[in-house]
C-alpha cells in the first residue's frame, strides 16, 4: 500500500488542485491532502476554512484524507510513514522551485520521493491568487472553483 501526500496552501482550493488530487488518488492507495500552514506566507482563509473547502469539494472520495501541518513538511511526511510527495506543476517556474524542494526533502529523508503531475491545459493559468482577485471585484469564479465553495469565497472577498 503506497501513501502519497499532496501538500499545499489551498487558499482556496481550485479546479487545478482538484485535478491533481483526483489523478494522484488514482495512482496511490491513499492520498493525504495537507493544508500547509506557513507563517511567512499569510493566508486569506483560515486553516479550518481551507480544510472545509477541500472536504466539501472532494466529498465521496474514499482514499483521500484531509489534514493540516504547521511544522516542517518532511517531519510530517516521516510521521505519516508516507512513500511519495505529489506536486502539481503549471509552468517552468513551478518546476524550478518544486525541484529544489524535492532535492531538499530527499536530502533530509532519503526515502522521500517526489512525483510531479503537470496541470491539465485548462488549469495551466489558474492560481488561488487569481481566483481571490476575481472574487474581490465580484467576478464570476464558477469556472475556477466548485460551486459548493464559490459563494463562501465571494462573500468573504467581495469589495463592499
PDB file of C-alpha atoms in Angstrom:
ATOM      1  CA  UNK A   1       0.000   0.000   0.000  1.00  0.00           C
ATOM      2  CA  UNK A   2       1.539   3.274  -1.128  1.00  0.00           C
ATOM      3  CA  UNK A   3       0.682   6.503   0.642  1.00  0.00           C
ATOM      4  CA  UNK A   4       1.205   9.843  -1.071  1.00  0.00           C
ATOM      5  CA  UNK A   5       0.979  13.335   0.368  1.00  0.00           C
ATOM      6  CA  UNK A   6      -0.053  16.379  -1.646  1.00  0.00           C
ATOM      7  CA  UNK A   7       0.840  19.493   0.369  1.00  0.00           C
ATOM      8  CA  UNK A   8      -0.253  22.999  -0.494  1.00  0.00           C
ATOM      9  CA  UNK A   9      -1.758  26.185   0.834  1.00  0.00           C
ATOM     10  CA  UNK A  10      -5.080  25.633  -0.998  1.00  0.00           C
ATOM     11  CA  UNK A  11      -6.048  29.254  -0.292  1.00  0.00           C
ATOM     12  CA  UNK A  12      -8.614  28.478  -1.732  1.00  0.00           C
ATOM     13  CA  UNK A  13      -8.697  25.113  -3.492  1.00  0.00           C
ATOM     14  CA  UNK A  14      -9.267  25.426  -7.255  1.00  0.00           C
ATOM     15  CA  UNK A  15     -10.217  23.048 -10.045  1.00  0.00           C
ATOM     16  CA  UNK A  16      -6.492  22.872 -10.838  1.00  0.00           C
ATOM     17  CA  UNK A  17      -5.784  21.465  -7.383  1.00  0.00           C
ATOM     18  CA  UNK A  18      -8.749  19.119  -7.631  1.00  0.00           C
ATOM     19  CA  UNK A  19      -7.500  17.784 -10.964  1.00  0.00           C
ATOM     20  CA  UNK A  20      -4.105  16.945  -9.413  1.00  0.00           C
ATOM     21  CA  UNK A  21      -5.803  15.408  -6.352  1.00  0.00           C
ATOM     22  CA  UNK A  22      -8.109  13.190  -8.409  1.00  0.00           C
ATOM     23  CA  UNK A  23      -5.301  11.999 -10.674  1.00  0.00           C
ATOM     24  CA  UNK A  24      -2.971  11.302  -7.733  1.00  0.00           C
ATOM     25  CA  UNK A  25      -5.743   9.433  -5.886  1.00  0.00           C
ATOM     26  CA  UNK A  26      -5.905   7.012  -8.828  1.00  0.00           C
ATOM     27  CA  UNK A  27      -2.178   6.322  -8.562  1.00  0.00           C
ATOM     28  CA  UNK A  28      -1.927   5.599  -4.840  1.00  0.00           C
ATOM     29  CA  UNK A  29      -3.807   3.531  -2.284  1.00  0.00           C
ATOM     30  CA  UNK A  30      -4.056   6.549  -0.001  1.00  0.00           C
ATOM     31  CA  UNK A  31      -3.646  10.260  -0.700  1.00  0.00           C
ATOM     32  CA  UNK A  32      -3.304  12.721   2.142  1.00  0.00           C
ATOM     33  CA  UNK A  33      -4.055  16.294   1.081  1.00  0.00           C
ATOM     34  CA  UNK A  34      -2.257  18.528   3.558  1.00  0.00           C
ATOM     35  CA  UNK A  35      -3.085  22.181   4.131  1.00  0.00           C
ATOM     36  CA  UNK A  36       0.299  23.685   4.894  1.00  0.00           C
ATOM     37  CA  UNK A  37       0.454  26.445   7.460  1.00  0.00           C
ATOM     38  CA  UNK A  38       3.281  28.775   6.547  1.00  0.00           C
ATOM     39  CA  UNK A  39       3.831  31.691   8.957  1.00  0.00           C
ATOM     40  CA  UNK A  40       5.883  33.500   6.294  1.00  0.00           C
ATOM     41  CA  UNK A  41       3.041  33.340   3.760  1.00  0.00           C
ATOM     42  CA  UNK A  42      -0.144  34.829   5.180  1.00  0.00           C
ATOM     43  CA  UNK A  43      -3.344  33.187   4.006  1.00  0.00           C
ATOM     44  CA  UNK A  44      -6.740  34.701   3.270  1.00  0.00           C
ATOM     45  CA  UNK A  45      -8.736  31.795   4.664  1.00  0.00           C
ATOM     46  CA  UNK A  46      -8.144  30.084   7.992  1.00  0.00           C
ATOM     47  CA  UNK A  47      -6.753  26.580   8.135  1.00  0.00           C
ATOM     48  CA  UNK A  48     -10.174  25.287   9.163  1.00  0.00           C
ATOM     49  CA  UNK A  49     -11.855  27.058   6.231  1.00  0.00           C
ATOM     50  CA  UNK A  50      -9.327  25.681   3.737  1.00  0.00           C
ATOM     51  CA  UNK A  51      -9.798  22.165   5.104  1.00  0.00           C
ATOM     52  CA  UNK A  52     -13.582  22.595   4.949  1.00  0.00           C
ATOM     53  CA  UNK A  53     -13.360  23.794   1.332  1.00  0.00           C
ATOM     54  CA  UNK A  54     -11.324  20.688   0.482  1.00  0.00           C
ATOM     55  CA  UNK A  55     -13.726  18.340   2.289  1.00  0.00           C
ATOM     56  CA  UNK A  56     -16.764  19.821   0.562  1.00  0.00           C
ATOM     57  CA  UNK A  57     -15.047  19.830  -2.847  1.00  0.00           C
ATOM     58  CA  UNK A  58     -13.799  16.242  -2.514  1.00  0.00           C
ATOM     59  CA  UNK A  59     -16.685  14.501  -0.774  1.00  0.00           C
ATOM     60  CA  UNK A  60     -17.298  10.885  -1.775  1.00  0.00           C
ATOM     61  CA  UNK A  61     -13.592  10.272  -2.480  1.00  0.00           C
ATOM     62  CA  UNK A  62     -12.796   7.148  -0.451  1.00  0.00           C
ATOM     63  CA  UNK A  63      -8.994   7.068  -0.434  1.00  0.00           C
ATOM     64  CA  UNK A  64      -8.422  10.788   0.253  1.00  0.00           C
ATOM     65  CA  UNK A  65      -7.732  12.196   3.700  1.00  0.00           C
ATOM     66  CA  UNK A  66      -7.614  15.923   4.502  1.00  0.00           C
ATOM     67  CA  UNK A  67      -5.177  17.123   7.167  1.00  0.00           C
ATOM     68  CA  UNK A  68      -3.044  20.125   8.078  1.00  0.00           C
ATOM     69  CA  UNK A  69       0.543  20.677   9.110  1.00  0.00           C
ATOM     70  CA  UNK A  70       2.178  23.660  10.768  1.00  0.00           C
ATOM     71  CA  UNK A  71       5.677  22.261  11.095  1.00  0.00           C
ATOM     72  CA  UNK A  72       8.437  21.154   8.796  1.00  0.00           C
ATOM     73  CA  UNK A  73       6.848  19.163   5.997  1.00  0.00           C
ATOM     74  CA  UNK A  74       9.443  16.376   5.953  1.00  0.00           C
ATOM     75  CA  UNK A  75       8.749  15.720   9.663  1.00  0.00           C
ATOM     76  CA  UNK A  76       5.056  15.328   8.817  1.00  0.00           C
ATOM     77  CA  UNK A  77       5.980  13.052   5.896  1.00  0.00           C
ATOM     78  CA  UNK A  78       8.011  10.805   8.213  1.00  0.00           C
ATOM     79  CA  UNK A  79       5.350  10.830  10.949  1.00  0.00           C
ATOM     80  CA  UNK A  80       2.723   9.651   8.447  1.00  0.00           C
ATOM     81  CA  UNK A  81       5.089   6.976   7.090  1.00  0.00           C
ATOM     82  CA  UNK A  82       4.392   8.180   3.559  1.00  0.00           C
ATOM     83  CA  UNK A  83       6.056   6.959   0.395  1.00  0.00           C
ATOM     84  CA  UNK A  84       5.636   9.792  -2.088  1.00  0.00           C
ATOM     85  CA  UNK A  85       5.216  13.560  -2.246  1.00  0.00           C
ATOM     86  CA  UNK A  86       2.927  14.793  -5.027  1.00  0.00           C
ATOM     87  CA  UNK A  87       3.417  18.232  -6.534  1.00  0.00           C
ATOM     88  CA  UNK A  88       1.471  19.892  -9.327  1.00  0.00           C
ATOM     89  CA  UNK A  89       3.236  21.954 -11.972  1.00  0.00           C
ATOM     90  CA  UNK A  90       1.763  24.732 -14.083  1.00  0.00           C
ATOM     91  CA  UNK A  91       4.831  26.389 -15.578  1.00  0.00           C
ATOM     92  CA  UNK A  92       8.600  26.059 -15.761  1.00  0.00           C
ATOM     93  CA  UNK A  93       8.918  28.457 -12.806  1.00  0.00           C
ATOM     94  CA  UNK A  94       6.916  25.991 -10.691  1.00  0.00           C
ATOM     95  CA  UNK A  95       9.313  23.229 -11.690  1.00  0.00           C
ATOM     96  CA  UNK A  96      12.434  25.150 -10.631  1.00  0.00           C
ATOM     97  CA  UNK A  97      11.072  25.784  -7.136  1.00  0.00           C
ATOM     98  CA  UNK A  98       9.498  22.335  -6.687  1.00  0.00           C
ATOM     99  CA  UNK A  99      12.620  20.554  -7.981  1.00  0.00           C
ATOM    100  CA  UNK A 100      14.705  22.403  -5.400  1.00  0.00           C
ATOM    101  CA  UNK A 101      12.240  21.398  -2.653  1.00  0.00           C
ATOM    102  CA  UNK A 102      12.288  17.776  -3.854  1.00  0.00           C
ATOM    103  CA  UNK A 103      16.064  17.687  -3.561  1.00  0.00           C
ATOM    104  CA  UNK A 104      15.974  19.227  -0.082  1.00  0.00           C
ATOM    105  CA  UNK A 105      13.314  16.764   1.070  1.00  0.00           C
ATOM    106  CA  UNK A 106      15.319  13.855  -0.349  1.00  0.00           C
ATOM    107  CA  UNK A 107      18.431  15.099   1.430  1.00  0.00           C
ATOM    108  CA  UNK A 108      16.538  15.366   4.726  1.00  0.00           C
ATOM    109  CA  UNK A 109      14.873  11.953   4.372  1.00  0.00           C
ATOM    110  CA  UNK A 110      16.434   9.574   1.853  1.00  0.00           C
ATOM    111  CA  UNK A 111      13.212   7.669   1.093  1.00  0.00           C
ATOM    112  CA  UNK A 112      11.212  10.813   0.234  1.00  0.00           C
ATOM    113  CA  UNK A 113      10.364  10.534  -3.447  1.00  0.00           C
ATOM    114  CA  UNK A 114       8.592  13.363  -5.255  1.00  0.00           C
ATOM    115  CA  UNK A 115       6.458  12.961  -8.345  1.00  0.00           C
ATOM    116  CA  UNK A 116       5.349  15.865 -10.466  1.00  0.00           C
ATOM    117  CA  UNK A 117       1.981  15.953 -12.187  1.00  0.00           C
ATOM    118  CA  UNK A 118       1.546  18.591 -14.848  1.00  0.00           C
ATOM    119  CA  UNK A 119      -1.571  20.709 -14.776  1.00  0.00           C
ATOM    120  CA  UNK A 120      -4.094  19.985 -17.476  1.00  0.00           C
ATOM    121  CA  UNK A 121      -4.306  22.562 -20.257  1.00  0.00           C
ATOM    122  CA  UNK A 122      -7.462  24.131 -18.844  1.00  0.00           C
ATOM    123  CA  UNK A 123      -5.771  24.780 -15.477  1.00  0.00           C
ATOM    124  CA  UNK A 124      -2.287  25.884 -16.514  1.00  0.00           C
ATOM    125  CA  UNK A 125      -3.119  29.552 -15.918  1.00  0.00           C
ATOM    126  CA  UNK A 126      -5.175  29.018 -12.776  1.00  0.00           C
ATOM    127  CA  UNK A 127      -3.987  30.111  -9.340  1.00  0.00           C
ATOM    128  CA  UNK A 128      -5.632  30.715  -5.987  1.00  0.00           C
ATOM    129  CA  UNK A 129      -4.375  34.305  -6.152  1.00  0.00           C
ATOM    130  CA  UNK A 130      -6.194  34.909  -9.440  1.00  0.00           C
ATOM    131  CA  UNK A 131      -9.398  33.405  -8.026  1.00  0.00           C
ATOM    132  CA  UNK A 132      -9.180  35.684  -4.987  1.00  0.00           C
ATOM    133  CA  UNK A 133      -8.604  38.760  -7.130  1.00  0.00           C
ATOM    134  CA  UNK A 134     -11.568  37.977  -9.383  1.00  0.00           C
ATOM    135  CA  UNK A 135     -13.770  37.328  -6.343  1.00  0.00           C
ATOM    136  CA  UNK A 136     -12.734  40.642  -4.729  1.00  0.00           C
ATOM    137  CA  UNK A 137     -14.289  42.510  -7.611  1.00  0.00           C
ATOM    138  CA  UNK A 138     -17.412  40.384  -7.746  1.00  0.00           C
ATOM    139  CA  UNK A 139     -16.347  38.440 -10.833  1.00  0.00           C
ATOM    140  CA  UNK A 140     -17.632  35.017 -11.752  1.00  0.00           C
ATOM    141  CA  UNK A 141     -15.336  32.335 -10.305  1.00  0.00           C
ATOM    142  CA  UNK A 142     -17.601  29.387 -11.119  1.00  0.00           C
ATOM    143  CA  UNK A 143     -15.242  28.138 -13.841  1.00  0.00           C
ATOM    144  CA  UNK A 144     -12.363  28.008 -11.365  1.00  0.00           C
ATOM    145  CA  UNK A 145     -13.747  26.583  -8.103  1.00  0.00           C
ATOM    146  CA  UNK A 146     -16.530  24.140  -7.183  1.00  0.00           C
ATOM    147  CA  UNK A 147     -19.997  25.652  -6.779  1.00  0.00           C
ATOM    148  CA  UNK A 148     -20.172  24.320  -3.213  1.00  0.00           C
ATOM    149  CA  UNK A 149     -17.466  26.791  -2.097  1.00  0.00           C
ATOM    150  CA  UNK A 150     -17.746  29.655  -4.620  1.00  0.00           C
ATOM    151  CA  UNK A 151     -20.348  31.560  -2.602  1.00  0.00           C
ATOM    152  CA  UNK A 152     -18.231  31.430   0.558  1.00  0.00           C
ATOM    153  CA  UNK A 153     -15.196  32.742  -1.303  1.00  0.00           C
ATOM    154  CA  UNK A 154     -17.104  35.593  -2.931  1.00  0.00           C
ATOM    155  CA  UNK A 155     -18.863  36.532   0.328  1.00  0.00           C
ATOM    156  CA  UNK A 156     -15.555  36.792   2.166  1.00  0.00           C
ATOM    157  CA  UNK A 157     -13.663  38.680  -0.522  1.00  0.00           C
ATOM    158  CA  UNK A 158     -16.063  40.928  -2.400  1.00  0.00           C
ATOM    159  CA  UNK A 159     -15.407  44.648  -2.135  1.00  0.00           C
ATOM    160  CA  UNK A 160     -18.126  46.442  -0.239  1.00  0.00           C
TER     161      UNK A 160
END
